[in-house]
Short mmCIF file of N, CA and C in Angstrom, two decimals:
data_model
loop_
_atom_site.label_atom_id
_atom_site.label_comp_id
_atom_site.label_asym_id
_atom_site.label_seq_id
_atom_site.Cartn_x
_atom_site.Cartn_y
_atom_site.Cartn_z
N UNK B 4 132.89 36.57 67.76
CA UNK B 4 133.16 37.50 68.84
C UNK B 4 134.05 38.61 68.29
N UNK B 5 133.71 39.82 68.58
CA UNK B 5 134.45 40.96 68.06
C UNK B 5 135.77 41.17 68.79
N UNK B 6 136.65 41.87 68.12
CA UNK B 6 137.95 42.18 68.69
C UNK B 6 138.05 43.69 68.85
N UNK B 7 138.29 44.15 70.09
CA UNK B 7 138.42 45.58 70.31
C UNK B 7 139.89 45.96 70.16
N UNK B 8 140.17 46.98 69.36
CA UNK B 8 141.57 47.37 69.17
C UNK B 8 142.16 47.95 70.45
N UNK B 9 143.42 47.66 70.68
CA UNK B 9 144.09 48.23 71.84
C UNK B 9 144.65 49.59 71.47
N UNK B 10 145.14 50.30 72.47
CA UNK B 10 145.68 51.64 72.25
C UNK B 10 146.84 51.60 71.26
N UNK B 11 147.61 50.52 71.30
CA UNK B 11 148.78 50.41 70.42
C UNK B 11 148.38 50.24 68.96
N UNK B 12 147.17 49.73 68.67
CA UNK B 12 146.74 49.49 67.30
C UNK B 12 146.22 50.75 66.62
N UNK B 13 146.08 51.86 67.36
CA UNK B 13 145.61 53.11 66.77
C UNK B 13 146.75 53.80 66.05
N UNK B 14 146.38 54.60 65.07
CA UNK B 14 147.40 55.36 64.35
C UNK B 14 147.92 56.48 65.24
N UNK B 15 149.00 57.09 64.86
CA UNK B 15 149.59 58.18 65.64
C UNK B 15 148.62 59.35 65.74
N UNK B 16 147.89 59.64 64.66
CA UNK B 16 146.91 60.74 64.69
C UNK B 16 145.74 60.41 65.62
N UNK B 17 145.29 59.16 65.58
CA UNK B 17 144.19 58.76 66.47
C UNK B 17 144.62 58.85 67.94
N UNK B 18 145.83 58.35 68.23
CA UNK B 18 146.34 58.43 69.60
C UNK B 18 146.48 59.88 70.04
N UNK B 19 146.94 60.73 69.15
CA UNK B 19 147.10 62.15 69.46
C UNK B 19 145.75 62.78 69.82
N UNK B 20 144.72 62.39 69.07
CA UNK B 20 143.38 62.91 69.37
C UNK B 20 142.88 62.46 70.73
N UNK B 21 143.08 61.17 71.05
CA UNK B 21 142.63 60.66 72.35
C UNK B 21 143.46 61.21 73.50
N UNK B 22 144.73 61.52 73.26
CA UNK B 22 145.57 62.07 74.31
C UNK B 22 145.09 63.46 74.74
N UNK B 23 144.37 64.15 73.87
CA UNK B 23 143.84 65.47 74.21
C UNK B 23 142.63 65.36 75.13
N UNK B 24 142.07 64.17 75.28
CA UNK B 24 140.93 63.96 76.17
C UNK B 24 139.64 63.85 75.40
N UNK B 25 138.61 63.31 76.06
CA UNK B 25 137.33 63.09 75.40
C UNK B 25 136.57 64.38 75.15
N UNK B 26 136.93 65.45 75.82
CA UNK B 26 136.23 66.72 75.62
C UNK B 26 136.88 67.58 74.54
N UNK B 27 137.93 67.08 73.93
CA UNK B 27 138.61 67.83 72.87
C UNK B 27 137.69 67.97 71.66
N UNK B 28 137.64 69.16 71.13
CA UNK B 28 136.87 69.38 69.90
C UNK B 28 137.58 70.42 69.04
N UNK B 29 137.23 70.41 67.80
CA UNK B 29 137.83 71.34 66.85
C UNK B 29 136.95 72.58 66.79
N UNK B 30 137.57 73.75 66.80
CA UNK B 30 136.81 75.00 66.72
C UNK B 30 136.10 75.08 65.37
N UNK B 31 134.86 75.57 65.36
CA UNK B 31 134.13 75.67 64.09
C UNK B 31 134.78 76.69 63.15
N UNK B 32 134.64 76.45 61.84
CA UNK B 32 135.21 77.37 60.86
C UNK B 32 134.48 78.70 60.89
N UNK B 33 133.17 78.64 61.14
CA UNK B 33 132.37 79.86 61.19
C UNK B 33 131.64 79.88 62.53
N UNK B 34 131.74 80.99 63.23
CA UNK B 34 131.06 81.11 64.52
C UNK B 34 129.57 81.25 64.28
N UNK B 35 128.73 80.41 64.92
CA UNK B 35 127.28 80.45 64.69
C UNK B 35 126.62 81.63 65.43
N UNK B 36 126.82 82.82 64.90
CA UNK B 36 126.36 84.05 65.55
C UNK B 36 124.85 84.04 65.78
N UNK B 37 124.08 83.64 64.78
CA UNK B 37 122.62 83.65 64.90
C UNK B 37 122.16 82.73 66.02
N UNK B 38 122.77 81.56 66.13
CA UNK B 38 122.39 80.62 67.18
C UNK B 38 122.76 81.17 68.56
N UNK B 39 123.90 81.83 68.65
CA UNK B 39 124.33 82.41 69.93
C UNK B 39 123.37 83.51 70.35
N UNK B 40 123.00 84.39 69.41
CA UNK B 40 122.07 85.48 69.72
C UNK B 40 120.72 84.90 70.15
N UNK B 41 120.25 83.88 69.46
CA UNK B 41 118.97 83.27 69.80
C UNK B 41 119.02 82.66 71.21
N UNK B 42 120.12 82.02 71.55
CA UNK B 42 120.26 81.42 72.87
C UNK B 42 120.29 82.49 73.96
N UNK B 43 120.98 83.60 73.70
CA UNK B 43 121.04 84.69 74.67
C UNK B 43 119.66 85.31 74.85
N UNK B 44 118.93 85.52 73.74
CA UNK B 44 117.58 86.08 73.83
C UNK B 44 116.66 85.15 74.63
N UNK B 45 116.79 83.87 74.42
CA UNK B 45 115.98 82.90 75.16
C UNK B 45 116.29 82.97 76.65
N UNK B 46 117.57 83.08 76.99
CA UNK B 46 117.97 83.19 78.39
C UNK B 46 117.43 84.46 79.02
N UNK B 47 117.48 85.56 78.29
CA UNK B 47 116.98 86.84 78.81
C UNK B 47 115.47 86.75 79.04
N UNK B 48 114.76 86.09 78.14
CA UNK B 48 113.30 85.99 78.30
C UNK B 48 112.93 85.16 79.53
N UNK B 49 113.82 84.31 79.99
CA UNK B 49 113.53 83.48 81.16
C UNK B 49 113.91 84.15 82.47
N UNK B 50 114.47 85.35 82.42
CA UNK B 50 114.86 86.04 83.65
C UNK B 50 113.66 86.31 84.54
N UNK B 51 112.51 86.63 83.95
CA UNK B 51 111.32 86.86 84.75
C UNK B 51 110.92 85.60 85.52
N UNK B 52 111.07 84.43 84.87
CA UNK B 52 110.78 83.17 85.55
C UNK B 52 111.72 82.96 86.73
N UNK B 53 113.00 83.31 86.53
CA UNK B 53 113.97 83.16 87.61
C UNK B 53 113.63 84.09 88.77
N UNK B 54 113.18 85.30 88.44
CA UNK B 54 112.79 86.25 89.49
C UNK B 54 111.59 85.70 90.27
N UNK B 55 110.66 85.11 89.55
CA UNK B 55 109.50 84.51 90.20
C UNK B 55 109.94 83.37 91.12
N UNK B 56 110.89 82.56 90.66
CA UNK B 56 111.40 81.48 91.49
C UNK B 56 112.08 82.03 92.74
N UNK B 57 112.79 83.14 92.60
CA UNK B 57 113.44 83.76 93.74
C UNK B 57 112.40 84.26 94.74
N UNK B 58 111.31 84.83 94.24
CA UNK B 58 110.23 85.28 95.12
C UNK B 58 109.60 84.11 95.87
N UNK B 59 109.40 82.99 95.17
CA UNK B 59 108.85 81.79 95.82
C UNK B 59 109.82 81.29 96.88
N UNK B 60 111.09 81.26 96.56
CA UNK B 60 112.11 80.82 97.51
C UNK B 60 112.10 81.69 98.76
N UNK B 61 112.05 83.00 98.58
CA UNK B 61 112.02 83.92 99.72
C UNK B 61 110.76 83.73 100.56
N UNK B 62 109.63 83.46 99.91
CA UNK B 62 108.39 83.21 100.65
C UNK B 62 108.50 81.94 101.48
N UNK B 63 109.13 80.91 100.94
CA UNK B 63 109.31 79.66 101.68
C UNK B 63 110.25 79.85 102.87
N UNK B 64 111.29 80.65 102.69
CA UNK B 64 112.21 80.95 103.79
C UNK B 64 111.47 81.67 104.91
N UNK B 65 110.64 82.65 104.54
CA UNK B 65 109.86 83.39 105.54
C UNK B 65 108.90 82.46 106.27
N UNK B 66 108.29 81.54 105.55
CA UNK B 66 107.38 80.58 106.17
C UNK B 66 108.12 79.68 107.16
N UNK B 67 109.31 79.26 106.78
CA UNK B 67 110.11 78.40 107.64
C UNK B 67 110.54 79.12 108.92
N UNK B 68 110.77 80.42 108.82
CA UNK B 68 111.21 81.20 109.98
C UNK B 68 110.06 81.61 110.89
N UNK B 69 108.83 81.43 110.46
CA UNK B 69 107.66 81.81 111.26
C UNK B 69 107.61 80.93 112.52
N UNK B 70 107.71 81.52 113.72
CA UNK B 70 107.75 80.71 114.94
C UNK B 70 106.40 80.06 115.28
N UNK B 71 105.32 80.48 114.65
CA UNK B 71 104.00 79.93 114.95
C UNK B 71 103.59 78.80 114.02
N UNK B 72 104.45 78.47 113.06
CA UNK B 72 104.12 77.42 112.09
C UNK B 72 105.23 76.39 112.02
N UNK B 73 104.85 75.19 111.66
CA UNK B 73 105.80 74.11 111.42
C UNK B 73 105.68 73.68 109.97
N UNK B 74 106.80 73.51 109.30
CA UNK B 74 106.83 73.00 107.93
C UNK B 74 107.38 71.59 108.03
N UNK B 75 106.53 70.61 107.69
CA UNK B 75 106.87 69.20 107.89
C UNK B 75 106.71 68.41 106.59
N UNK B 76 107.39 67.29 106.55
CA UNK B 76 107.20 66.34 105.45
C UNK B 76 105.99 65.48 105.78
N UNK B 77 105.14 65.25 104.80
CA UNK B 77 103.95 64.43 105.02
C UNK B 77 104.35 62.98 105.27
N UNK B 78 103.49 62.25 105.97
CA UNK B 78 103.78 60.84 106.25
C UNK B 78 103.86 60.01 104.98
N UNK B 79 103.00 60.32 104.03
CA UNK B 79 102.97 59.56 102.78
C UNK B 79 103.09 60.52 101.61
N UNK B 80 103.77 60.08 100.60
CA UNK B 80 103.90 60.90 99.40
C UNK B 80 105.00 61.94 99.56
N UNK B 81 105.24 62.62 98.50
CA UNK B 81 106.28 63.65 98.47
C UNK B 81 105.61 65.01 98.64
N UNK B 82 105.05 65.24 99.83
CA UNK B 82 104.28 66.45 100.09
C UNK B 82 104.84 67.18 101.29
N UNK B 83 104.52 68.46 101.35
CA UNK B 83 104.88 69.29 102.48
C UNK B 83 103.60 69.70 103.19
N UNK B 84 103.64 69.68 104.52
CA UNK B 84 102.49 70.05 105.33
C UNK B 84 102.89 71.24 106.19
N UNK B 85 102.04 72.26 106.23
CA UNK B 85 102.26 73.42 107.09
C UNK B 85 101.23 73.35 108.20
N UNK B 86 101.70 73.33 109.45
CA UNK B 86 100.81 73.19 110.60
C UNK B 86 101.02 74.36 111.56
N UNK B 87 99.93 74.71 112.26
CA UNK B 87 100.03 75.64 113.36
C UNK B 87 100.78 74.93 114.48
N UNK B 88 101.82 75.57 115.00
CA UNK B 88 102.70 74.91 115.96
C UNK B 88 101.95 74.49 117.23
N UNK B 89 101.09 75.34 117.75
CA UNK B 89 100.37 75.02 118.98
C UNK B 89 99.38 73.87 118.76
N UNK B 90 98.67 73.89 117.63
CA UNK B 90 97.74 72.80 117.33
C UNK B 90 98.49 71.47 117.17
N UNK B 91 99.66 71.51 116.51
CA UNK B 91 100.47 70.31 116.32
C UNK B 91 100.92 69.77 117.68
N UNK B 92 101.38 70.66 118.54
CA UNK B 92 101.84 70.26 119.87
C UNK B 92 100.69 69.65 120.69
N UNK B 93 99.53 70.30 120.66
CA UNK B 93 98.37 69.80 121.39
C UNK B 93 97.93 68.42 120.89
N UNK B 94 97.93 68.24 119.58
CA UNK B 94 97.54 66.96 118.99
C UNK B 94 98.53 65.86 119.38
N UNK B 95 99.83 66.18 119.34
CA UNK B 95 100.85 65.19 119.72
C UNK B 95 100.68 64.79 121.17
N UNK B 96 100.44 65.75 122.05
CA UNK B 96 100.24 65.43 123.47
C UNK B 96 98.99 64.59 123.68
N UNK B 97 97.92 64.91 122.97
CA UNK B 97 96.69 64.12 123.13
C UNK B 97 96.90 62.67 122.67
N UNK B 98 97.68 62.48 121.62
CA UNK B 98 97.98 61.12 121.16
C UNK B 98 98.85 60.38 122.17
N UNK B 99 99.86 61.06 122.69
CA UNK B 99 100.77 60.41 123.65
C UNK B 99 100.09 60.13 124.99
N UNK B 100 99.10 60.91 125.35
CA UNK B 100 98.39 60.71 126.62
C UNK B 100 97.26 59.69 126.50
N UNK B 101 97.09 59.10 125.33
CA UNK B 101 96.05 58.08 125.13
C UNK B 101 96.51 56.78 125.79
N UNK B 102 95.96 56.46 126.95
CA UNK B 102 96.39 55.29 127.73
C UNK B 102 96.02 53.97 127.07
N UNK B 103 95.05 53.97 126.14
CA UNK B 103 94.69 52.73 125.46
C UNK B 103 95.71 52.37 124.37
N UNK B 104 96.51 53.34 123.96
CA UNK B 104 97.50 53.09 122.91
C UNK B 104 98.92 53.02 123.47
N UNK B 105 99.25 53.90 124.41
CA UNK B 105 100.60 53.99 124.94
C UNK B 105 100.60 53.71 126.43
N UNK B 106 101.70 53.13 126.91
CA UNK B 106 101.86 52.86 128.33
C UNK B 106 103.23 53.38 128.77
N UNK B 107 103.30 53.84 130.01
CA UNK B 107 104.57 54.31 130.57
C UNK B 107 105.42 53.09 130.92
N UNK B 108 106.68 53.11 130.50
CA UNK B 108 107.59 52.00 130.79
C UNK B 108 108.31 52.25 132.10
N UNK B 109 108.66 51.17 132.79
CA UNK B 109 109.38 51.29 134.07
C UNK B 109 110.85 51.60 133.86
N UNK B 110 111.41 51.16 132.74
CA UNK B 110 112.82 51.41 132.47
C UNK B 110 113.00 51.77 131.00
N UNK B 111 114.17 52.26 130.70
CA UNK B 111 114.49 52.68 129.33
C UNK B 111 114.95 51.46 128.53
N UNK B 112 114.21 51.03 127.49
CA UNK B 112 114.60 49.84 126.71
C UNK B 112 115.83 50.07 125.84
N UNK B 113 116.21 51.30 125.64
CA UNK B 113 117.38 51.61 124.81
C UNK B 113 118.65 51.01 125.42
N UNK B 114 118.73 51.04 126.74
CA UNK B 114 119.91 50.50 127.42
C UNK B 114 120.15 49.04 127.06
N UNK B 115 119.09 48.26 126.95
CA UNK B 115 119.21 46.83 126.62
C UNK B 115 119.64 46.62 125.17
N UNK B 116 119.15 47.46 124.27
CA UNK B 116 119.47 47.27 122.85
C UNK B 116 120.86 47.78 122.50
N UNK B 117 121.43 48.66 123.32
CA UNK B 117 122.76 49.20 123.02
C UNK B 117 123.88 48.28 123.48
N UNK B 118 123.57 47.28 124.27
CA UNK B 118 124.62 46.37 124.78
C UNK B 118 125.08 45.41 123.77
#
């Protein structure tokens, strides 16, 4: 079975390093200019993608604000469904008015379950 050293068993230099925190690092002797420039160029090239994402986001916001449409989560799967609000309402009413499936209750059953 291995033995893990305690904080007291570390040297003064090791303790000093850990006291600075786990994110402590030593500055590089030479700044990696080429890598920095390449990373910045890569980020700049992706700006068009970000703009496209912003356009998609704005389109989704406009769709959500449309009073004639409903944006809903699908019953199954991780999907989004866009429905005409009036058609959705009519379909829901037709399902609820189906006497072979649903019946009107004489009292509210919630009162019994909340006691």
